[in-house]
Amino acid sequence: MAGFSETDKRDLEYNISGRNIKNFMEALQVAGQLSADNVLQTLKLLEVKILNNELETPLCQKVTDLIVGYLRKMKPEGELEEMCTAVLMALGSQFPGMVITKLWDRQRVRKLPPRGLLVTVGKLSLCQDIARYIDATWEYILRILRMAKEEDDMLAICHVLYGLVVSTQKHLDPAAKHEGAMDIREEAVAIKAYQTLRVLFNRWSLKSKDKVTEQVLVVIGRLFYLIPPFKLKNQVNWLTRWLMSVISTKVTPFYISQCIFQLVDALALSGCGGINLEYQLENITDMLFNQLNEKVNNSDSHSVLNHSLAQRAFCILTKLYSDQVVFLLQKTMESKDPAKTVSALQVFVDVFQEVPQTEKLQSKVMHSVINMIQEDFEPVSRKAECSGWEGRRLLS
């Protein structure tokens, strides 16, 4: 243990398992016996000691039970809650299953688990191998999804869902190496992913909860890849309608572009987007054009990625529905709305040329571009200059 002498190490080992920690554990179980400051400072010391010492299983279980019990009983907030989460993370680095299973050790209690415990399980799912606990954890989360009403509780549950979905994707990747097999079959994963998607939309009220909406977008974007394409294709209509309602809120544009891209990307894995995606093509491209209208702030990674993801989505759609996208591109180029016209030109310059097209389709788009040049549309002229105007090369 770097930075500690043998004497220091013996002292730390004593403090971890000796009278000091025992007294702290006893005092923490009596509400109000320790001040918040005393608890906070002791938790900070406890985290360091756990991270620098390998605990025996019985002691780890006692400390885990104690911290979770304190979270349930005292419901700490702010820095104190964060510090309890940090201690649980330290314990989970040695015994992840011991911490994760605390989620459902009180299944009969009709209350949400502590937020700190939910956040811990979400984080552990991203940095530890939780293959043996995915099924049970996901099953429990599905039950409590319907109970969450407060924004902080929703965000904490999103932490767990994101961790579960990412961990599941990793284990389903045949090219990845894993320490153990999942406790759930791929067919059951698809069912749980679909159930989660429906509960999030049917039971969660996302109005005026922009942070929650953003995290839900992150989670469902991942869920798309776990739902079989034939089933996902049947959800496109209502998903598109929901995305259209979200785009009118104050949600950061990046989250919408990312979700749209993940939807069309997941659908494209089957080789075709399906009839519903084709039916919603105009609505989806209209949303993507709106995303491209957003001003790019190069110092903001989300702003940069917003444009990149919108363009990638256009690229996939153009490969799937070449004729239809060309028609919508022409229609938008001929619009009297300068912002939409510039967005369409941006798609033409940055995306359209990368996708193989017939001469007939290229001629159609080029005809619209020529019309814009002849009309001397000022925003289009500026865009052409900034883009190096690839179209002039094609015309020559």
XYZ file of C-alpha atoms in Angstrom:
396
model
C 0.000 0.000 0.000
C 1.918 2.981 -1.322
C 2.427 5.945 1.021
C 1.896 4.010 4.277
C 4.516 2.544 6.620
C 3.999 -0.867 8.176
C 3.002 0.843 11.444
C 0.446 3.013 9.602
C -0.899 -0.058 7.867
C -1.341 -1.930 11.165
C -3.101 1.109 12.637
C -5.461 1.299 9.672
C -6.223 -2.407 9.877
C -6.978 -2.015 13.580
C -9.211 0.975 13.023
C -11.112 -0.853 10.309
C -11.869 -3.860 12.491
C -11.284 -2.574 16.008
C -13.125 -0.624 18.669
C -13.213 2.715 16.795
C -15.217 1.424 13.884
C -17.337 -0.714 16.182
C -18.257 2.321 18.274
C -19.057 4.310 15.148
C -21.292 1.550 13.829
C -23.163 1.327 17.115
C -23.609 5.082 17.369
C -24.771 5.404 13.774
C -27.634 3.018 14.464
C -29.087 5.393 17.055
C -30.761 8.319 15.294
C -29.375 11.682 16.381
C -26.563 10.272 18.527
C -23.939 11.670 16.151
C -24.025 15.099 14.554
C -24.157 15.334 10.755
C -20.608 16.744 10.711
C -19.274 13.858 12.793
C -20.992 11.323 10.566
C -19.670 13.030 7.430
C -16.056 13.108 8.625
C -16.181 9.503 9.801
C -17.682 8.365 6.495
C -14.841 10.075 4.619
C -12.285 8.267 6.780
C -14.190 5.010 6.397
C -14.175 5.264 2.595
C -10.396 5.744 2.494
C -9.800 2.811 4.826
C -12.058 0.483 2.854
C -10.356 1.422 -0.414
C -6.928 0.760 1.089
C -7.725 -2.466 2.927
C -9.222 -5.795 1.952
C -12.147 -6.392 4.271
C -13.284 -9.763 5.513
C -16.708 -10.773 4.285
C -18.523 -10.581 7.672
C -17.220 -7.074 8.362
C -18.094 -5.911 4.848
C -21.625 -7.228 5.335
C -21.977 -5.412 8.663
C -20.799 -2.093 7.244
C -23.041 -2.500 4.173
C -26.073 -3.222 6.345
C -25.225 -0.264 8.550
C -24.890 2.293 5.719
C -28.027 1.099 3.919
C -29.923 1.120 7.206
C -28.757 4.669 7.875
C -29.906 5.746 4.399
C -33.336 4.182 4.968
C -33.814 5.567 8.454
C -32.239 9.025 8.340
C -32.777 9.842 4.631
C -29.673 12.084 4.440
C -29.362 14.639 1.658
C -26.614 16.580 -0.083
C -23.011 15.835 0.816
C -23.962 13.358 3.516
C -25.992 11.270 1.064
C -23.162 11.468 -1.486
C -20.682 10.278 1.123
C -22.856 7.298 2.032
C -22.926 6.458 -1.683
C -19.129 6.752 -1.842
C -18.741 4.280 1.051
C -21.128 1.836 -0.633
C -19.118 2.168 -3.838
C -15.944 1.353 -1.907
C -17.642 -1.711 -0.405
C -18.975 -2.679 -3.841
C -15.487 -2.595 -5.323
C -14.720 -5.618 -3.119
C -18.126 -7.312 -2.886
C -20.447 -5.916 -5.615
C -23.091 -8.578 -5.099
C -23.351 -7.766 -1.408
C -24.323 -4.184 -2.175
C -26.532 -4.926 -5.189
C -28.661 -7.494 -3.378
C -29.508 -4.902 -0.711
C -31.931 -3.458 -3.292
C -34.441 -6.268 -2.889
C -33.768 -7.547 0.633
C -37.021 -5.849 1.706
C -39.313 -6.834 -1.112
C -42.459 -6.670 0.980
C -41.925 -3.045 1.931
C -43.882 -0.826 -0.478
C -41.309 1.937 -0.473
C -38.597 2.976 -2.859
C -35.052 2.015 -1.823
C -32.728 4.863 -0.778
C -31.583 7.032 -3.661
C -27.969 6.581 -2.591
C -28.318 2.804 -2.926
C -29.920 3.113 -6.371
C -27.140 5.402 -7.608
C -24.521 3.011 -6.209
C -26.019 0.007 -8.012
C -26.121 2.007 -11.248
C -22.460 2.948 -10.932
C -21.409 -0.585 -9.953
C -23.183 -1.900 -13.044
C -20.822 0.154 -15.191
C -17.551 -0.752 -13.482
C -18.082 -4.249 -12.063
C -19.136 -7.593 -13.533
C -22.766 -7.893 -12.408
C -23.787 -10.661 -14.837
C -25.195 -12.833 -12.034
C -27.477 -10.061 -10.795
C -28.893 -8.541 -14.008
C -32.153 -10.514 -14.082
C -33.055 -10.056 -10.405
C -32.063 -6.381 -10.398
C -33.999 -5.591 -13.565
C -37.064 -7.462 -12.282
C -37.007 -5.405 -9.096
C -36.535 -2.113 -10.961
C -39.539 -2.905 -13.166
C -41.667 -3.215 -10.025
C -40.562 0.077 -8.494
C -40.671 2.025 -11.776
C -44.373 2.604 -11.239
C -43.778 3.980 -7.738
C -41.361 6.784 -8.645
C -42.972 10.236 -8.613
C -40.270 12.632 -7.413
C -37.619 13.886 -9.822
C -34.667 12.758 -7.667
C -36.111 9.250 -7.365
C -36.628 9.071 -11.130
C -33.056 10.180 -11.795
C -31.720 7.580 -9.350
C -33.713 4.816 -11.057
C -32.405 6.010 -14.434
C -28.886 5.471 -13.033
C -29.715 1.815 -12.418
C -31.479 1.310 -15.742
C -28.592 2.821 -17.685
C -26.094 0.617 -15.862
C -28.215 -2.497 -16.446
C -28.697 -1.814 -20.152
C -25.024 -1.004 -20.800
C -23.878 -4.068 -18.867
C -26.376 -6.266 -20.732
C -25.219 -4.932 -24.111
C -21.629 -5.749 -23.216
C -22.507 -9.319 -22.286
C -24.539 -9.820 -25.455
C -21.591 -8.693 -27.582
C -20.018 -11.932 -28.878
C -16.676 -10.195 -29.418
C -16.361 -9.050 -25.796
C -14.746 -11.063 -23.011
C -16.669 -11.620 -19.779
C -15.886 -13.144 -16.411
C -19.242 -14.906 -16.135
C -22.475 -15.665 -17.947
C -25.602 -13.574 -17.437
C -28.373 -14.938 -15.242
C -30.890 -14.097 -17.983
C -31.435 -15.379 -21.507
C -31.416 -13.062 -24.526
C -35.145 -13.643 -25.123
C -35.919 -12.541 -21.560
C -33.726 -9.462 -22.029
C -35.832 -8.442 -25.029
C -39.025 -8.824 -22.993
C -37.696 -6.761 -20.090
C -36.387 -4.064 -22.453
C -39.806 -3.746 -24.083
C -41.611 -3.713 -20.713
C -39.253 -0.996 -19.470
C -39.895 1.099 -22.571
C -43.667 0.895 -22.117
C -43.612 1.632 -18.383
C -41.373 4.680 -18.849
C -43.818 6.175 -21.333
C -47.096 5.061 -19.807
C -46.442 5.549 -16.099
C -43.861 8.329 -15.803
C -44.998 11.918 -15.985
C -42.165 13.813 -17.673
C -43.802 17.214 -17.949
C -41.593 19.969 -16.508
C -38.929 17.388 -15.627
C -36.307 18.200 -18.256
C -33.434 16.414 -16.483
C -35.498 13.254 -16.130
C -36.620 13.459 -19.770
C -32.995 13.724 -20.886
C -32.004 10.650 -18.894
C -35.041 8.728 -20.136
C -33.939 9.554 -23.691
C -30.482 8.173 -22.870
C -31.947 4.955 -21.442
C -34.479 4.255 -24.199
C -31.868 4.931 -26.878
C -29.942 1.999 -25.424
C -33.093 -0.103 -25.030
C -33.725 0.088 -28.794
C -30.774 -2.242 -29.390
C -32.135 -4.867 -26.971
C -35.603 -5.017 -28.562
C -35.876 -7.269 -31.643
C -36.147 -5.152 -34.834
C -39.504 -6.709 -35.825
C -40.984 -5.591 -32.491
C -39.256 -2.209 -32.487
C -40.689 -1.448 -35.942
C -44.176 -1.608 -34.437
C -43.298 1.130 -31.914
C -42.072 3.713 -34.446
C -45.348 5.638 -34.781
C -45.888 6.432 -31.116
C -42.163 6.917 -30.493
C -42.074 9.513 -33.280
C -45.097 11.327 -31.862
C -43.497 11.389 -28.421
C -40.197 12.699 -29.782
C -42.074 15.438 -31.623
C -43.651 16.530 -28.336
C -40.299 16.437 -26.522
C -38.573 18.567 -29.141
C -40.840 21.492 -28.204
C -39.586 21.472 -24.584
C -36.340 22.772 -23.082
C -34.558 19.445 -23.394
C -30.985 19.788 -24.659
C -31.096 19.095 -28.451
C -28.231 16.587 -28.223
C -30.399 14.066 -26.339
C -33.082 14.201 -29.022
C -30.612 13.783 -31.908
C -28.935 10.898 -30.109
C -32.256 9.135 -29.522
C -33.392 9.581 -33.135
C -30.048 8.278 -34.398
C -30.189 5.239 -32.093
C -33.749 4.496 -33.204
C -32.977 4.516 -36.949
C -29.642 2.756 -36.366
C -31.275 -0.055 -34.380
C -33.983 -0.421 -37.038
C -31.407 -0.466 -39.838
C -29.638 -3.471 -38.275
C -32.334 -5.677 -39.790
C -31.513 -4.358 -43.266
C -34.716 -2.362 -43.661
C -36.429 0.273 -41.551
C -39.958 -1.017 -41.985
C -43.205 0.482 -43.223
C -43.787 2.580 -40.100
C -40.415 4.285 -40.345
C -41.127 5.049 -43.994
C -44.524 6.446 -42.999
C -42.909 8.692 -40.357
C -40.002 9.710 -42.582
C -41.168 13.289 -43.121
C -41.722 13.854 -39.383
C -38.329 12.381 -38.494
C -36.407 14.325 -41.134
C -38.221 17.501 -40.078
C -36.977 16.946 -36.516
C -33.462 16.324 -37.804
C -33.557 19.524 -39.858
C -34.541 21.375 -36.675
C -31.551 19.849 -34.887
C -29.239 21.022 -37.648
C -30.665 24.519 -37.231
C -29.160 24.652 -33.754
C -26.082 26.854 -33.598
C -22.879 24.876 -33.010
C -20.836 25.852 -29.983
C -17.422 24.249 -30.492
C -16.630 24.544 -26.786
C -19.700 22.434 -25.937
C -19.283 18.751 -26.801
C -23.053 18.182 -26.720
C -23.575 20.955 -29.252
C -20.988 19.475 -31.617
C -22.329 15.934 -31.218
C -25.874 17.149 -31.816
C -25.025 18.065 -35.407
C -22.883 14.979 -35.948
C -25.621 12.576 -34.781
C -28.279 14.333 -36.873
C -26.091 13.954 -39.962
C -25.406 10.283 -39.191
C -29.147 9.676 -38.862
C -29.700 11.323 -42.253
C -27.003 9.090 -43.724
C -28.783 5.933 -42.500
C -32.182 7.143 -43.702
C -30.763 8.018 -47.130
C -29.383 4.498 -47.485
C -32.721 2.974 -46.465
C -35.066 5.286 -48.378
C -33.065 6.998 -51.068
C -35.943 8.188 -53.282
C -38.071 9.412 -50.375
C -35.226 11.305 -48.723
C -34.336 12.957 -52.027
C -37.930 14.107 -52.404
C -37.982 15.543 -48.867
C -34.590 17.149 -49.442
C -35.882 18.841 -52.580
C -39.041 19.924 -50.797
C -37.039 21.473 -47.964
C -34.594 23.173 -50.323
C -37.532 24.847 -52.049
C -38.932 26.057 -48.738
C -39.143 29.783 -48.108
C -37.815 29.214 -44.596
C -34.104 30.209 -44.728
C -33.187 28.059 -41.727
C -34.697 24.901 -43.231
C -33.169 25.635 -46.613
C -29.701 25.987 -45.123
C -30.180 22.740 -43.160
C -31.154 20.910 -46.336
C -28.096 22.265 -48.105
C -25.946 21.132 -45.204
C -27.325 17.602 -45.557
C -26.589 17.720 -49.277
C -22.986 18.875 -48.775
C -22.077 16.748 -45.726
C -24.190 13.617 -46.100
C -25.770 13.125 -49.500
C -22.521 12.838 -51.413
C -21.297 10.021 -49.152
C -24.258 7.811 -50.013
C -24.237 6.058 -53.434
C -26.947 7.543 -55.672
C -28.130 7.067 -59.223
C -27.474 9.820 -61.749
C -31.213 10.489 -61.875
C -31.393 11.180 -58.131
C -28.291 13.356 -58.201
C -29.803 15.318 -61.064
C -32.990 15.932 -59.085
C -31.152 17.314 -56.087
C -28.803 19.341 -58.247
C -31.780 20.934 -59.982
C -33.044 22.200 -56.622
C -29.588 23.492 -55.723
C -29.318 25.360 -59.033
C -32.701 26.978 -58.418
C -31.509 28.256 -55.060
C -28.368 29.719 -56.605
C -30.354 31.421 -59.340
C -32.709 32.927 -56.746
C -29.622 34.335 -54.989
C -30.909 33.212 -51.608
C -28.537 35.024 -49.243
C -28.396 32.383 -46.424
C -27.744 29.717 -49.047
C -24.928 31.736 -50.581
C -23.245 32.109 -47.213
C -23.624 28.397 -46.544
C -22.177 27.572 -49.932
C -19.132 29.733 -49.282
C -18.577 28.261 -45.804
C -18.866 24.702 -47.109
C -16.405 25.116 -49.957
C -19.445 24.575 -52.163
C -19.080 21.002 -53.311
C -22.002 21.566 -55.664
C -19.981 23.872 -57.924
C -17.526 21.047 -58.526
C -20.344 18.713 -59.543
C -21.750 21.288 -61.901
C -18.472 21.758 -63.736
